Amino acid sequence: MASRNHERGVNGLGQQCRRCQANESSIIVRNEALCAECLVKYIQTKVIKRLESFRVRHSAPGRPRKLLLPLSLGISSLTLLHILDGHLRGQRSNTGRTGYALHILHVTTSVQGQWAADPALLKKVKECYPDHVYFAIPLASIFDGDESNGARNTTSAGDHVPSSSSNQNRLDTLLTSLPTPASRSDIISILQTRLIVSFARTAGCESILWGDSTTRLAEKVLASTAKGRGFALPWHICDGPTPYGIDFHYPVRDLLKKELLEHAPLATSSVADIATAPPAPPTPSAAVNVRSSTIDGLVAQYFLKAESDYPSIVSNAVRTAAKLEAAPSDRWGRDGSVCRLCKLPVAEGLFGVTGWGGGRDGGVESRGSEGELCYGCTRSVPRDVVSLLP
Amino acid sequence: MPPPCTRCQSERAVIVRPKNYDKLCKTCFLEVFEAEVHKTITTNALFYPGERVAIGASGGKDSTVLASVLKTLNTRHGYGLDLILLSIDEGITGYRDHSLETVKRNAVQYDLPLKVLSYTELYGWTMDQVVEQVGKKGNCTYCGVFRRQALDRGAASLGVRHVVTGHNADDVAETVLMNLLRGDLPRLSRTASIVTSTPSSAQTDIKRSKPLKYAYEKEIVLYAHHKNLDYFSTECIYSPEAFRGSARTLVKDLERVRPSSILDIVRSGEDMATLVPASVAPKAASGRESRYGGENVSVVYDLDEGTGGCGSANGRDSGGEMARMEHQLRTDQNAATHGLETEVTMASLGTPTSGSSIAVGVRPSHVQMKKANGKGLRQQTAGACERCGYISSQAVCKACVLLEGLNKNRPKASIGIEKTNDSETLDKGLAKVTLAEKKRQQVAQTEL
């Protein structure tokens, strides 16, 4: 806090913008007083710099590379869409073609207690950015047996197609069988990732462009660690290939959430209109309420504060964690050593929570008896619920 | 009517295990706790028969429980260990003087020999004097650095090559989160290791291990309570580091949401240690075998001269440490963005590649780092301090650097009444002599 006030004192809002030296500054971004125009430029540059490999010259004429952008309708993914839309226009006007084409996917999660975006918003987005292909699929379609058929349940018009009611029932049964809100939140995000991945692969996309901001990635670093999913951290935060057989990219990784929030109203289009509609992430009360708290919520709350007081520490934590190297495939263990739920490779086939140094109760070791889930998934899903999993 | 113990089914359950909510009777809880520590010891082959092992004893709950459990297991399972209590007197009035009394009683209760080594003897400074000079902020750095060396030196003087400490699962979890927060991969790669060691090339070749690594702090308290152990429960009076305090609060909150979180973080820490690039922590890269393999405990060279503090954090710090790091990171970032760095500095930062995730010029700067690595990653190499010979990745070890700073500001002649009757310690040169003297003694003893 002190340093922030100090900054204001020195840089002084309302003075000249530090970048263009012309306009009056209105916002302080990482030490610098910037004008609105320069902030917009700053945000764009940070994202587009991450997309070097998708420049026009890297794609064959007439066959733009297909990329999937999962759109939660939150501030980060909307900002990403907004910037990419501009990027593509730029490419088209400069070269007459584009380096890539966007598929936009919105997963509707109609689950009790879970925030769900209004499907009408997706229509609005489509009106603002009409050059892309839009899809919406319900989370429950994860139960469609053959996941690769997920794409069938959609229409290119972006209309919401309800999953069959039996799928929705199965999802509801699964989620209500989970013991805590922490488990539910964990499992929902895993199912979302799985659904998005399988959709992207079916649709022939070569990469998924996630909208995660620095702040969100920092949350993932700590939340994954706290859930015993540290082994999989690189696959959740690093750019590049994943065991899902598709590349992940995080073009918004160098921007803090608060920067996106400051940027939204300045962006010329209606990002702000739409993005203000979804509520801010639920902010739990100061005291930890065991019954309703989730690990994700707790960590989000932690970084909400850290981001405002120590933004550089947040960025530094993400940059450092991104240096972790995913376990090489020869360590993934024998064929089929993949978690039934999160579909990530389990090193040395070490499923479950008991077969390691800290996994003993009363000194009795029961290695390998826990079947098909990785450590993190075993913590979230009690044994008697495993049969309900898709 | 409380339910019966889920283990023996006969006694009344009086304890709900914080770790997994098992309901146990007192006898079963004590047995289970001991059995788990025993399993940790045997799986990791921590000891060999006849080994002389020093227990780093502070008089607090962790080391008291460790001493008690080790004494019990040593007898029960015939480890054949020669156990010694080793206590460091940091010289903190109102805290260490009282807790040392506890350690002395423990020595009698467990019938174990006790060796007390003081900062005054080793460094010519008590922590009280250090705080008087440097203030309350950052004094934990001094204490952490000094204690690490002190334990090694104490062990060496006892002819002991293995020091066990009372670090518990909460401590390890907290350190894992802390190292993630401050972006410290080399330490992240070591934190979760049960055994760390200083390399044999150095003067002191002391193995360190944490037999309570998987034990919950709450269960340690329960064990101490139900065993009626005599321990000292006051926390250190000086402030903890902010990063640790912040991580500690988070760990406690996470534990409340999901009790297994502490263990889950430890597990993540172990897994992530294997993901740290070899260029950052080459020695730790092979850590995994040790976890499941049993016999072959990986030796992780521990160059952690540490800004470590003592882990007694309870969140009172004003956040100065985080604010300092934040400031430094911003300055670095700013310099990198605007090319304000001089040529020399830029070169040492490595070549920025566009689109790469490697930080350019942004690193935690509270630690003196080697910048030679072309990838901009920090790598530590083991060497010896040119002044005292202690293991160090720098030319001069951290303790000597800190001592130099302290001694520089110490008046050459004191005015007023000094507690110490040894006026030599007032001389800035002689503090170093004291250290050198100690070193000679140790070398002599090692040779014996």
mmCIF file of C-alpha atoms in Angstrom, chain B residues 30 138 185 202 384:
data_model
loop_
_atom_site.group_PDB
_atom_site.id
_atom_site.type_symbol
_atom_site.label_atom_id
_atom_site.label_comp_id
_atom_site.label_asym_id
_atom_site.label_seq_id
_atom_site.Cartn_x
_atom_site.Cartn_y
_atom_site.Cartn_z
ATOM 1 C CA LEU B 30 -0.017 -42.582 20.637
ATOM 2 C CA GLY B 138 15.124 -8.630 9.279
ATOM 3 C CA LEU B 185 13.040 -22.704 -7.254
ATOM 4 C CA ALA B 202 33.316 -28.994 2.973
ATOM 5 C CA ALA B 384 33.715 -23.113 1.119
#
